[in-house]
Short mmCIF file of C-alpha atoms in Angstrom, two decimals:
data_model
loop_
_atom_site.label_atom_id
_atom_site.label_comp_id
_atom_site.label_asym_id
_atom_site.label_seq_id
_atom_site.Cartn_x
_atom_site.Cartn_y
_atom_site.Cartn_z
CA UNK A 1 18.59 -33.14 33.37
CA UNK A 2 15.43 -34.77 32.30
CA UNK A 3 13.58 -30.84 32.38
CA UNK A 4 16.22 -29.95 30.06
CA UNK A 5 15.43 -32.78 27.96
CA UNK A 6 11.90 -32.47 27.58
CA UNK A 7 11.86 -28.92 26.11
CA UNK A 8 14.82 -29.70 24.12
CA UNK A 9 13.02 -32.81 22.47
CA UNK A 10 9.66 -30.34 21.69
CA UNK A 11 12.34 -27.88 20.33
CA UNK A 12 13.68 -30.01 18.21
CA UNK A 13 10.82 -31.72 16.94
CA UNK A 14 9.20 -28.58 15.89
CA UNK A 15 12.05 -27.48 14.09
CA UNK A 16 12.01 -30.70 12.10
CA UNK A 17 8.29 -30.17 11.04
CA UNK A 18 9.28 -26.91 10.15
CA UNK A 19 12.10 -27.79 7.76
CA UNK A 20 10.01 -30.52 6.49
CA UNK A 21 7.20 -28.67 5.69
CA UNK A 22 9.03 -25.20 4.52
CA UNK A 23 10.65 -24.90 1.12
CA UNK A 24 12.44 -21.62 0.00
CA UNK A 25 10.88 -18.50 -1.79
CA UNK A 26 12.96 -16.01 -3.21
CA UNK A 27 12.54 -12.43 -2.49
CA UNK A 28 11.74 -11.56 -6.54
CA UNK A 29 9.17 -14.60 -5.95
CA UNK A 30 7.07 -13.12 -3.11
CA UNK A 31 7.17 -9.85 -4.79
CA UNK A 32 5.75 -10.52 -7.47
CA UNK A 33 3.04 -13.00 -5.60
CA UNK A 34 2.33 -10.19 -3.25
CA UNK A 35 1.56 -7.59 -6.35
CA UNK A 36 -0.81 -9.93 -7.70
CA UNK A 37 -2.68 -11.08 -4.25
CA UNK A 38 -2.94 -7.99 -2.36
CA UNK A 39 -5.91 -6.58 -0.98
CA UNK A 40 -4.69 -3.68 -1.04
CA UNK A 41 -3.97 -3.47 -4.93
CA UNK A 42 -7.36 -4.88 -5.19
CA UNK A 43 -8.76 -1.76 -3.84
CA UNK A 44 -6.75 0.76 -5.47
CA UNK A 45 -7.38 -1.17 -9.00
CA UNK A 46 -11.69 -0.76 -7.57
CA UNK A 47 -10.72 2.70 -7.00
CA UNK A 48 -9.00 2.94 -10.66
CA UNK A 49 -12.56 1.72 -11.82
CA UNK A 50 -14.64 3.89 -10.00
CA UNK A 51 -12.67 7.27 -11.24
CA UNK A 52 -12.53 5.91 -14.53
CA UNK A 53 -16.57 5.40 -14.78
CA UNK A 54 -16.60 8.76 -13.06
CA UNK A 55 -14.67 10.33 -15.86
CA UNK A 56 -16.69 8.63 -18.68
CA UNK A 57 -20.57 9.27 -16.84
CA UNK A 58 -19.17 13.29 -17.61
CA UNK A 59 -17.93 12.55 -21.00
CA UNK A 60 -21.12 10.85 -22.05
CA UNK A 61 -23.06 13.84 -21.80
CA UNK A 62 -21.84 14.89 -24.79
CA UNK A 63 -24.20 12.03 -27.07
CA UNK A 64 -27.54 11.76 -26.96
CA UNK A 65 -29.47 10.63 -24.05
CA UNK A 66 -32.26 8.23 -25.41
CA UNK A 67 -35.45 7.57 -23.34
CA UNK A 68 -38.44 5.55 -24.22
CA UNK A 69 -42.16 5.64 -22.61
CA UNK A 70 -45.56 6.33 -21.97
CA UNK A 71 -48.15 8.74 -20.79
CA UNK A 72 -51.19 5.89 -21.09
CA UNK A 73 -54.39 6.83 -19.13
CA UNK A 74 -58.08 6.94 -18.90
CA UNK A 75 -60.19 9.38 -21.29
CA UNK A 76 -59.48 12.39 -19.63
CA UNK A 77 -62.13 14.82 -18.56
CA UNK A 78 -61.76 18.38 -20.21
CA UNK A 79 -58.38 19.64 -21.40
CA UNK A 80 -55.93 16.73 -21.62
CA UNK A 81 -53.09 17.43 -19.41
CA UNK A 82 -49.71 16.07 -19.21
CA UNK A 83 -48.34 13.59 -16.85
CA UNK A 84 -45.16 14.10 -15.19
CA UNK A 85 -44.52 15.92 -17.77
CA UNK A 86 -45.52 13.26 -20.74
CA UNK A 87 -47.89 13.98 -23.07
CA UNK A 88 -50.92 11.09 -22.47
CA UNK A 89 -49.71 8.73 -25.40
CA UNK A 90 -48.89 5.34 -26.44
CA UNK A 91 -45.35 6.01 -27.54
CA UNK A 92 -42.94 8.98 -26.29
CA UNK A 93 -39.31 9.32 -27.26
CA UNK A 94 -37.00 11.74 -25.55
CA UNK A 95 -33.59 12.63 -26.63
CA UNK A 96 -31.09 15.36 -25.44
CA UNK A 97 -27.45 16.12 -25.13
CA UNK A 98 -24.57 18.98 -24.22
CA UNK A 99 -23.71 20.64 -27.55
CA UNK A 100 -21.99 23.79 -25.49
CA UNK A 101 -21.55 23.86 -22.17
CA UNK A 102 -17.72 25.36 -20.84
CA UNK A 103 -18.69 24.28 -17.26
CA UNK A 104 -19.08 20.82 -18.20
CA UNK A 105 -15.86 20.83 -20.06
CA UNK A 106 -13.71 21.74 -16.77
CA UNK A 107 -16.06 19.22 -14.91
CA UNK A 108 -14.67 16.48 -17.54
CA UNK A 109 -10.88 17.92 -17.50
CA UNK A 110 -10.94 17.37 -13.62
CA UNK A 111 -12.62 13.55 -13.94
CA UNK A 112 -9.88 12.80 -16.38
CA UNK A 113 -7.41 14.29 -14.08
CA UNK A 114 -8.99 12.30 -11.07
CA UNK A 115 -8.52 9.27 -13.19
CA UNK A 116 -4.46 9.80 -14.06
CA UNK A 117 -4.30 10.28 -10.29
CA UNK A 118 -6.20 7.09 -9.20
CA UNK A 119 -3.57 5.42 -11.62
CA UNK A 120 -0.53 7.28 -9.75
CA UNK A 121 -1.97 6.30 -6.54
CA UNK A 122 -2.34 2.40 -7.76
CA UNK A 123 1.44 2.43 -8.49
CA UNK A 124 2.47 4.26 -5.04
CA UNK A 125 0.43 1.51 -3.46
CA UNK A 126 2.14 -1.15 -5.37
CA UNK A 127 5.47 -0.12 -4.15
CA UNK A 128 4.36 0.25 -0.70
CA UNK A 129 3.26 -3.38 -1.20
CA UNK A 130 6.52 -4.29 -2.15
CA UNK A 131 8.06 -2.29 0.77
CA UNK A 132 5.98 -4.03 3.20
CA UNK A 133 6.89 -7.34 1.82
CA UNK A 134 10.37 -6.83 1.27
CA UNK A 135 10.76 -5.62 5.26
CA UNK A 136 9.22 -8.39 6.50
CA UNK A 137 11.23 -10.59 3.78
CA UNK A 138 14.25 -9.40 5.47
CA UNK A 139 13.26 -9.28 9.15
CA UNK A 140 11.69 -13.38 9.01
CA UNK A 141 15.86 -13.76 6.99
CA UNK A 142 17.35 -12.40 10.78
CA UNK A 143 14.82 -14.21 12.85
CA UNK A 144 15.77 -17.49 10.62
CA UNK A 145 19.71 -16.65 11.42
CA UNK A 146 19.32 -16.08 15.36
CA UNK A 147 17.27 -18.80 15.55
CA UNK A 148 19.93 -21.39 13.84
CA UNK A 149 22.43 -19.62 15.52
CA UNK A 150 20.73 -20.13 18.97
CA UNK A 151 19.69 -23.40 18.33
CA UNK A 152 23.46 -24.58 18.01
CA UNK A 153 23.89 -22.72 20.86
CA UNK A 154 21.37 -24.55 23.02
CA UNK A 155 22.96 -27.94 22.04
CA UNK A 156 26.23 -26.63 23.46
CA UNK A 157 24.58 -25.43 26.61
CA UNK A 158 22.58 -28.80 27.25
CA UNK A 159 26.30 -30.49 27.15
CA UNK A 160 27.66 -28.01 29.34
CA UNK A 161 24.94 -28.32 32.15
CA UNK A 162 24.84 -32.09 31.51
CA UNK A 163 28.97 -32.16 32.42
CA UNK A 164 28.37 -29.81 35.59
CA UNK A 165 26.05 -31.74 36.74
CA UNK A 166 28.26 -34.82 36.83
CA UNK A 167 30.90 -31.81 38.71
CA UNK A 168 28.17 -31.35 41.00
CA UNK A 169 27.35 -35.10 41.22
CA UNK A 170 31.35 -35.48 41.83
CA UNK A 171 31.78 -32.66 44.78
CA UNK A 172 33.98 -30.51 42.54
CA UNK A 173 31.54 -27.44 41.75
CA UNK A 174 28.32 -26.30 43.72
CA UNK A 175 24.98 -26.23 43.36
CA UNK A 176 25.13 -22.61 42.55
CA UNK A 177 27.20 -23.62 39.23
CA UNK A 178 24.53 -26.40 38.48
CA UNK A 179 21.94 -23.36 38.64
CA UNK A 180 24.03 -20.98 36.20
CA UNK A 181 24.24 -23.83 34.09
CA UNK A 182 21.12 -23.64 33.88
CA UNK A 183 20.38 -20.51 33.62
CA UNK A 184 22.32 -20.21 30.34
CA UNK A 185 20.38 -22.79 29.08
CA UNK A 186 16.66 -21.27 29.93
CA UNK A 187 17.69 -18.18 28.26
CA UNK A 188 18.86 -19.46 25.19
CA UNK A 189 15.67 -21.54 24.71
CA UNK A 190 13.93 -17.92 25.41
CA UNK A 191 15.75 -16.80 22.71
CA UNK A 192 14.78 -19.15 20.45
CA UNK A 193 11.00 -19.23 21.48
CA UNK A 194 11.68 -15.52 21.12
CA UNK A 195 12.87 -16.01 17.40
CA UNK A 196 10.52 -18.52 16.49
CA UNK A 197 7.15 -16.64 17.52
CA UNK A 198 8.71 -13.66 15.30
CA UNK A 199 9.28 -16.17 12.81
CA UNK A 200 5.48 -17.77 12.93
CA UNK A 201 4.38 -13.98 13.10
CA UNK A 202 6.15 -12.88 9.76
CA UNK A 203 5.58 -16.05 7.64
CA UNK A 204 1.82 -15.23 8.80
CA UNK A 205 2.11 -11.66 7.14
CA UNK A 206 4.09 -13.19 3.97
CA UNK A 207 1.14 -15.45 3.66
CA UNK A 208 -1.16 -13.02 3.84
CA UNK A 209 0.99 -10.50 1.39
CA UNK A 210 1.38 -13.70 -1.24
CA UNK A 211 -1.40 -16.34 -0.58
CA UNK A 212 0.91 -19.01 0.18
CA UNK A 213 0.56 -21.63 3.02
CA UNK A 214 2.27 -19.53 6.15
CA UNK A 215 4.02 -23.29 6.95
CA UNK A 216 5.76 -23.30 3.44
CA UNK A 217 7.69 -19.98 3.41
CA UNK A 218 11.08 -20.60 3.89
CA UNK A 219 12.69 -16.85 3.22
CA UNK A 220 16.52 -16.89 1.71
CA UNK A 221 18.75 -14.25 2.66
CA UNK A 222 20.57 -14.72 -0.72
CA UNK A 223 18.42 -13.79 -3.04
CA UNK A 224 18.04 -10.41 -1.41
CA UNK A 225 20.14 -8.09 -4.11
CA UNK A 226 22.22 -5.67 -2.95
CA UNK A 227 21.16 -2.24 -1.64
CA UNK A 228 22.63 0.63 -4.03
CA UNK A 229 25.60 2.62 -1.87
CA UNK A 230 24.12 5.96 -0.17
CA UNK A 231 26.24 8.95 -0.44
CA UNK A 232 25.86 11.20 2.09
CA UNK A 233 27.16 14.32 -0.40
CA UNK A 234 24.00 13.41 -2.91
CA UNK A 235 21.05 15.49 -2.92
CA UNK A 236 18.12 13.35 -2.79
CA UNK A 237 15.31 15.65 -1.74
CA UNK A 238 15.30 16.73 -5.47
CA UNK A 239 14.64 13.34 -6.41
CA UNK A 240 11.98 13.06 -3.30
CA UNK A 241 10.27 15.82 -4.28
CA UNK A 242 9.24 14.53 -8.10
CA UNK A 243 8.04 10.95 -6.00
CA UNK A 244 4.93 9.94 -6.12
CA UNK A 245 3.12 11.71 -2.95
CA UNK A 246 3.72 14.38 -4.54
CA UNK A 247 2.65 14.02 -7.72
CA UNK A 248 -0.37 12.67 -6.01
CA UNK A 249 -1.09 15.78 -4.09
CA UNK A 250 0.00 17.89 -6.96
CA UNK A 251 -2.66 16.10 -9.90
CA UNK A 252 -5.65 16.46 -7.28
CA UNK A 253 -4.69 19.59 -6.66
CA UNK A 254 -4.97 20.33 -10.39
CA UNK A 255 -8.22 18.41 -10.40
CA UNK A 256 -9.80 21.04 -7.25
CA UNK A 257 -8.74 23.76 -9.67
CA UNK A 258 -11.03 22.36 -12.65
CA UNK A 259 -13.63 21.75 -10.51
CA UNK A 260 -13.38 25.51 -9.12
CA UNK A 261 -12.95 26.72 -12.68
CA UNK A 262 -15.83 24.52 -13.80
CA UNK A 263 -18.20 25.80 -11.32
CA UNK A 264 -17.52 29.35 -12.39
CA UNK A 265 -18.33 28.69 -15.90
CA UNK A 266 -21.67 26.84 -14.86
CA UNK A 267 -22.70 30.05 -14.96
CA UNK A 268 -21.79 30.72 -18.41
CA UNK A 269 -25.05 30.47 -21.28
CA UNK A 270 -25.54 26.48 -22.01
CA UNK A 271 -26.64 25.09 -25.26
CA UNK A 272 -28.48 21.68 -24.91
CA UNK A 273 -29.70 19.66 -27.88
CA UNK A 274 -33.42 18.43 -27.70
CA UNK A 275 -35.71 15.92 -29.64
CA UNK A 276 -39.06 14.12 -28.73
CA UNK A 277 -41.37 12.35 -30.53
CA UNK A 278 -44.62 11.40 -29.22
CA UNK A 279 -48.02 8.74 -30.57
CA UNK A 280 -50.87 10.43 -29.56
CA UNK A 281 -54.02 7.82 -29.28
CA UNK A 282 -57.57 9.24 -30.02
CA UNK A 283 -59.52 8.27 -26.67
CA UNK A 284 -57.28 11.24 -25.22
CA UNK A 285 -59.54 13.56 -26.19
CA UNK A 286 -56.99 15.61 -27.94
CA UNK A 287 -58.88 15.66 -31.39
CA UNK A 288 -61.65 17.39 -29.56
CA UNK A 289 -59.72 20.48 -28.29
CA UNK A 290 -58.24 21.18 -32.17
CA UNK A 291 -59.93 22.28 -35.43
CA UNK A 292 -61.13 19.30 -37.00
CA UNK A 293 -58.41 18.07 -39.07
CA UNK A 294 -56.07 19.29 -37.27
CA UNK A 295 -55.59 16.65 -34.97
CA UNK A 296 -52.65 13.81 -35.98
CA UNK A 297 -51.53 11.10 -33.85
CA UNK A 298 -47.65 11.59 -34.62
CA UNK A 299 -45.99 14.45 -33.37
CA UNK A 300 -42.70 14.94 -32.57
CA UNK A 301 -40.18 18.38 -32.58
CA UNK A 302 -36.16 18.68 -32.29
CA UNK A 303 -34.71 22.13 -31.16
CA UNK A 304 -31.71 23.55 -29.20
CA UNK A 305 -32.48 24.45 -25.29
CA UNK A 306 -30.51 27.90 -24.75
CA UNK A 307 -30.09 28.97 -21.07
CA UNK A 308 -28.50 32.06 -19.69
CA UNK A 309 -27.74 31.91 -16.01
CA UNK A 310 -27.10 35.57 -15.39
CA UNK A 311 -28.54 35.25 -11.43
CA UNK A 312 -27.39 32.69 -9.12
CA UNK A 313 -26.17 33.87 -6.30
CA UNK A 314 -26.10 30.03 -5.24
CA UNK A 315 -23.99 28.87 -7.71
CA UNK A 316 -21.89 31.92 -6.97
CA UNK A 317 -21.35 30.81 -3.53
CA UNK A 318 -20.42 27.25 -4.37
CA UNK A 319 -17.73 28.96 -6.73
CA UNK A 320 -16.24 30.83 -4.16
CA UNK A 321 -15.87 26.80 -1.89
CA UNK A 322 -14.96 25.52 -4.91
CA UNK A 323 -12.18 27.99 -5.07
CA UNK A 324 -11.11 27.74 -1.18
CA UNK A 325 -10.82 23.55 -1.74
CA UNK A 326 -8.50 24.27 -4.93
CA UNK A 327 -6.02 26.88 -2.74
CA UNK A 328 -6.34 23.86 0.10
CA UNK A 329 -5.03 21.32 -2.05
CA UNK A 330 -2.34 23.65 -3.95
CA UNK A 331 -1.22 24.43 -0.25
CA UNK A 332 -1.36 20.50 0.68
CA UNK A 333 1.34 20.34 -2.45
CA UNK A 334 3.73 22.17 -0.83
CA UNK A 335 3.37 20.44 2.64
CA UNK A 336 3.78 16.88 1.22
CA UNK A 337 7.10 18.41 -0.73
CA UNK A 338 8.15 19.50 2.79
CA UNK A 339 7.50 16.06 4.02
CA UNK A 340 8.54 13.61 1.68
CA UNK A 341 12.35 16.00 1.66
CA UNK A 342 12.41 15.83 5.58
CA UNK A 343 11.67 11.98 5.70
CA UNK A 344 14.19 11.76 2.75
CA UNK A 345 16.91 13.58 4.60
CA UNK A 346 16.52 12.06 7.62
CA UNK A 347 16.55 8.66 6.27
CA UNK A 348 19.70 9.42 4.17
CA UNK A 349 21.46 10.89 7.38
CA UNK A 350 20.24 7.58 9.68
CA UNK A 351 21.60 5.18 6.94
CA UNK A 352 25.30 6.57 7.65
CA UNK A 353 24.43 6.60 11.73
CA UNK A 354 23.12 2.67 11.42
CA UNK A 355 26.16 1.97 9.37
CA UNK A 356 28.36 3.24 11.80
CA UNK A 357 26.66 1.65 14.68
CA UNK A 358 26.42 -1.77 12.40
CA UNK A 359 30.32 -1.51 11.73
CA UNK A 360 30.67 -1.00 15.72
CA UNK A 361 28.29 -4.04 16.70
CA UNK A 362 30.36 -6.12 14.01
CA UNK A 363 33.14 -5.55 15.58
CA UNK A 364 32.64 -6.29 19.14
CA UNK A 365 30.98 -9.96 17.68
CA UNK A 366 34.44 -10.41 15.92
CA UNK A 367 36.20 -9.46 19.20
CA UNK A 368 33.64 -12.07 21.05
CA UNK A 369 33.96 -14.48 18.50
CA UNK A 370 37.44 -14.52 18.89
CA UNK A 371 37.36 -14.46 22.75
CA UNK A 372 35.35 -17.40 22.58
CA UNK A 373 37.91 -19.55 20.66
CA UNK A 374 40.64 -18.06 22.37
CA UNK A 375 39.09 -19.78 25.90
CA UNK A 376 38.04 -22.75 24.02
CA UNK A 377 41.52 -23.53 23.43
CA UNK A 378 42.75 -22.40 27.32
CA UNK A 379 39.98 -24.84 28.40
CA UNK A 380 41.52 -27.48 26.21
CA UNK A 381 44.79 -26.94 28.07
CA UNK A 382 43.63 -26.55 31.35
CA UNK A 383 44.78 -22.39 31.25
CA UNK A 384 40.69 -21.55 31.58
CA UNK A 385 37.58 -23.12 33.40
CA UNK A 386 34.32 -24.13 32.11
CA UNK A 387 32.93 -20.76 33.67
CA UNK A 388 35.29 -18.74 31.73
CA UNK A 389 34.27 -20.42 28.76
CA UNK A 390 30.47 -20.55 29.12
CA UNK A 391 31.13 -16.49 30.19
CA UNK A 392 32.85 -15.80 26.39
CA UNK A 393 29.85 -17.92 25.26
CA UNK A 394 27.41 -15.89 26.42
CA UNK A 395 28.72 -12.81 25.21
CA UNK A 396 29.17 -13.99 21.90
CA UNK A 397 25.76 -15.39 21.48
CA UNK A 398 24.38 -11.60 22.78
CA UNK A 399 26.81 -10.15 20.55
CA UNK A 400 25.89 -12.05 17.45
CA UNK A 401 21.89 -10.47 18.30
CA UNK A 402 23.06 -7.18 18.37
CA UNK A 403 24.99 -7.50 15.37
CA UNK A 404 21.53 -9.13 13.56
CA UNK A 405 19.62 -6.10 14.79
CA UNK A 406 22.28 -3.66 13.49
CA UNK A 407 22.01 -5.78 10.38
CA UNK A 408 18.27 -5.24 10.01
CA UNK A 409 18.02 -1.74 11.12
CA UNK A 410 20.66 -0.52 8.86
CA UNK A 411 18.43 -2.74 5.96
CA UNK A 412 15.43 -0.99 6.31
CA UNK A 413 16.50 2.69 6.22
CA UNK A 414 18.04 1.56 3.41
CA UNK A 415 14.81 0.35 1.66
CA UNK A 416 12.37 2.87 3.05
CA UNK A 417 14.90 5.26 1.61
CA UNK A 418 14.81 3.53 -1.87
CA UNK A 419 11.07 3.59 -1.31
CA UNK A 420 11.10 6.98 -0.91
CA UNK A 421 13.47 8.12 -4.37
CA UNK A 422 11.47 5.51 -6.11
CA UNK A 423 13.63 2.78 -7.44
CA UNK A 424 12.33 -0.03 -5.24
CA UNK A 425 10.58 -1.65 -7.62
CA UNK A 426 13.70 -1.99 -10.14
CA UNK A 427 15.92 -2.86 -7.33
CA UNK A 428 13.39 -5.94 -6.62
CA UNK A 429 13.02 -7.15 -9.71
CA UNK A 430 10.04 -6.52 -10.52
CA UNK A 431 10.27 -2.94 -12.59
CA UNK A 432 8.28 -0.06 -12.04
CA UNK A 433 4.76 0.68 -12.87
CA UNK A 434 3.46 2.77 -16.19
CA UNK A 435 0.73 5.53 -15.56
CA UNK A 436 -1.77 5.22 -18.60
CA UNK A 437 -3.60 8.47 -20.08
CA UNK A 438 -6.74 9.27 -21.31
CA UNK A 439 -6.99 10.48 -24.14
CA UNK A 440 -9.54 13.42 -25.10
#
């Protein structure tokens, strides 16, 4: 008896810290924590950035690019040259800009495209976010309920090995009963070590998801709202199909195409606006290579640059990839539609197959349960032994963990198939997400 006590005391005294330490967080609550701490949103807001900046680096080509410098040297012997292309002089200001240019018009369509889709993506990653943290929400609600449900269990158990050992002690049962006894007892405590590692595990992740303490989540099955009914007659791969994967696959597909159309019309004639303005300094030697008079220390010109690109076989051939990406990703459209209706279907088929199967496992608790209290009373009475008893026990207690399995499997095909139609963020509280667009 003393073994039994010792791990019963630990159990029990770690349960007490726990309770102490834990206070309850409502499902809405984490949510909306883990929306605001993820690292994952973090990244997909960086990547939100980074297409944005992309987008705007092609729009600014469109004003003038100002650049201010020098060309300052020695006297130069003979003919002054230039240097990297700078006149030798104290003061040289460059400016140019895109005035026509169809190529680079595409190439700014497709950034701004890029950009809607980094903003699509952000808000598919912010429900998978709340996904994730809903599932394990729910799962550390069933671990919580097996282990209360086990722990009363183990009390029961410790009495019943503590009165067949005084059977044993007495000469009515053998030592073979004193080692059932205890066997019932060693794997309910494995059940509830069982329960509260899974427990530890998924506070862990909640923590992580939220950037609370892992010791102070206390997860309420309450405030979980009700799933919406499935019907099994309602056609959700319509719905699937406008989610956002696929509006995902279908903008950068649209982006490909710009870039492909862009690189065709790089070939196009280009019309580039040009100024410069240049102080020339008179140890140069410039004045001595002009008329005399000539010579003036300020000079500057402004001009359009006209190019006509009629031969590039080069830029023909990166065209013709450009083109073979775009038909990739038009063809990657089409797949993820595939995809996202098969994982839509089969979700919506398992939820009635879990249902059934929870129904089933519900019932044979019920039929347990009742078993159970059924031999409690014979016991009572003297109509049923201990061992019957402790027998309808056992298979209530493995009963009631089916049942909590069916509970939780049934639970998240029934998310992961709101996930999927897109209302998960309404059912949780927490609404959906607006994509913003640029404007031209």
């Amino acid at each position: 008896m003393a073994r039994s006590f010792i791990p019963r005391f630990l159990l029990l005294v770690a349960l007490v810290v726990v309770a102490a330490n834990a206070e309850t967080l409502p499902l809405k609550r984490a949510v909306e924590l883990a929306v605001q701490h993820s690292s994952t949103m973090a990244a997909s807001h960086a990547d939100e950035q980074r297409a944005f900046a992309t987008y705007m680096e092609e729009r600014n080509q469109y004003l003038p690019q100002l650049s201010v410098g020098s060309g300052l040297g020695p006297p130069t012997l003979g003919y002054p040259l230039t240097l990297e292309g700078i006149a030798p002089s104290l003061v040289n200001i460059n400016a140019s800009s895109a005035v026509f240019n169809l190529g680079l018009q595409e190439f700014i369509r497709a950034a701004r495209t890029e950009y809607v889709e980094s903003q699509v993506q952000t808000k598919d990653q912010r429900e998978q976010v709340i996904q994730d943290t809903v599932l394990s929400y729910a799962e550390l609600c069933k671990w919580q309920s097996v282990s209360g449900y086990a722990s009363r269990e183990y009390d029961a158990a410790l009495k019943a090995e503590q009165a067949v050992n005084e059977r044993v002690q007495q000469g009515v049962d053998s030592a073979l009963a004193r080692n059932q006894a205890r066997l019932v007892t060693a794997r309910i405590y494995l059940r509830i070590s069982q329960a509260q590692g899974s427990i530890d595990v998924l506070r862990r992740r909640l923590a992580q998801l939220t950037g609370l303490p892992a010791e102070s989540i206390e997860a309420d099955a309450d405030s979980i709202p009700k799933l919406p009914e499935v019907k099994q007659e309602e056609n959700l791969q319509q719905t699937a199909e406008a989610s956002l994967p696929v509006e995902i696959a279908d903008l950068r597909a649209h982006a490909f195409e710009l870039r492909a159309k862009g690189e065709h019309r790089a070939m196009w004639p280009t019309f580039d606006f040009a100024g410069q303005f240049a102080y020339f300094a008179k140890y140069t030697g410039y004045q001595d290579y002009f008329q005399k008079g000539s010579f003036q220390a300020e000079n500057g010109s402004v001009g359009v640059v006209i190019k006509f690109p009629f031969f590039n076989l080069s830029q023909r051939s990166h065209a013709k990839i450009a083109d073979a990406d775009a038909q990739h990703a038009r063809h990657d459209v089409e797949t993820t539609k595939a995809k996202v209706s098969e994982q839509t279907l089969r979700l919506q088929r398992s939820v009635d197959q879990l249902g059934a199967a929870q129904q089933v496992s519900e019932l044979e608790y019920e039929i347990a349960k009742s078993t159970l209290d059924a031999t409690q009373v014979k016991a009572q009475s003297g109509g049923a032994t201990w061992h019957d008893e402790e027998d309808a026990r056992v298979q209530a207690s493995e009963k009631f963990g089916v049942l909590q399995d069916a509970n939780f499997e049934l639970q998240r095909a029934r998310i992961q198939l709101l996930r999927a139609t897109g209302g998960i963020g309404d059912w949780a509280g927490v609404g959906g997400s607006q994509s913003l667009v640029v404007s031209h």
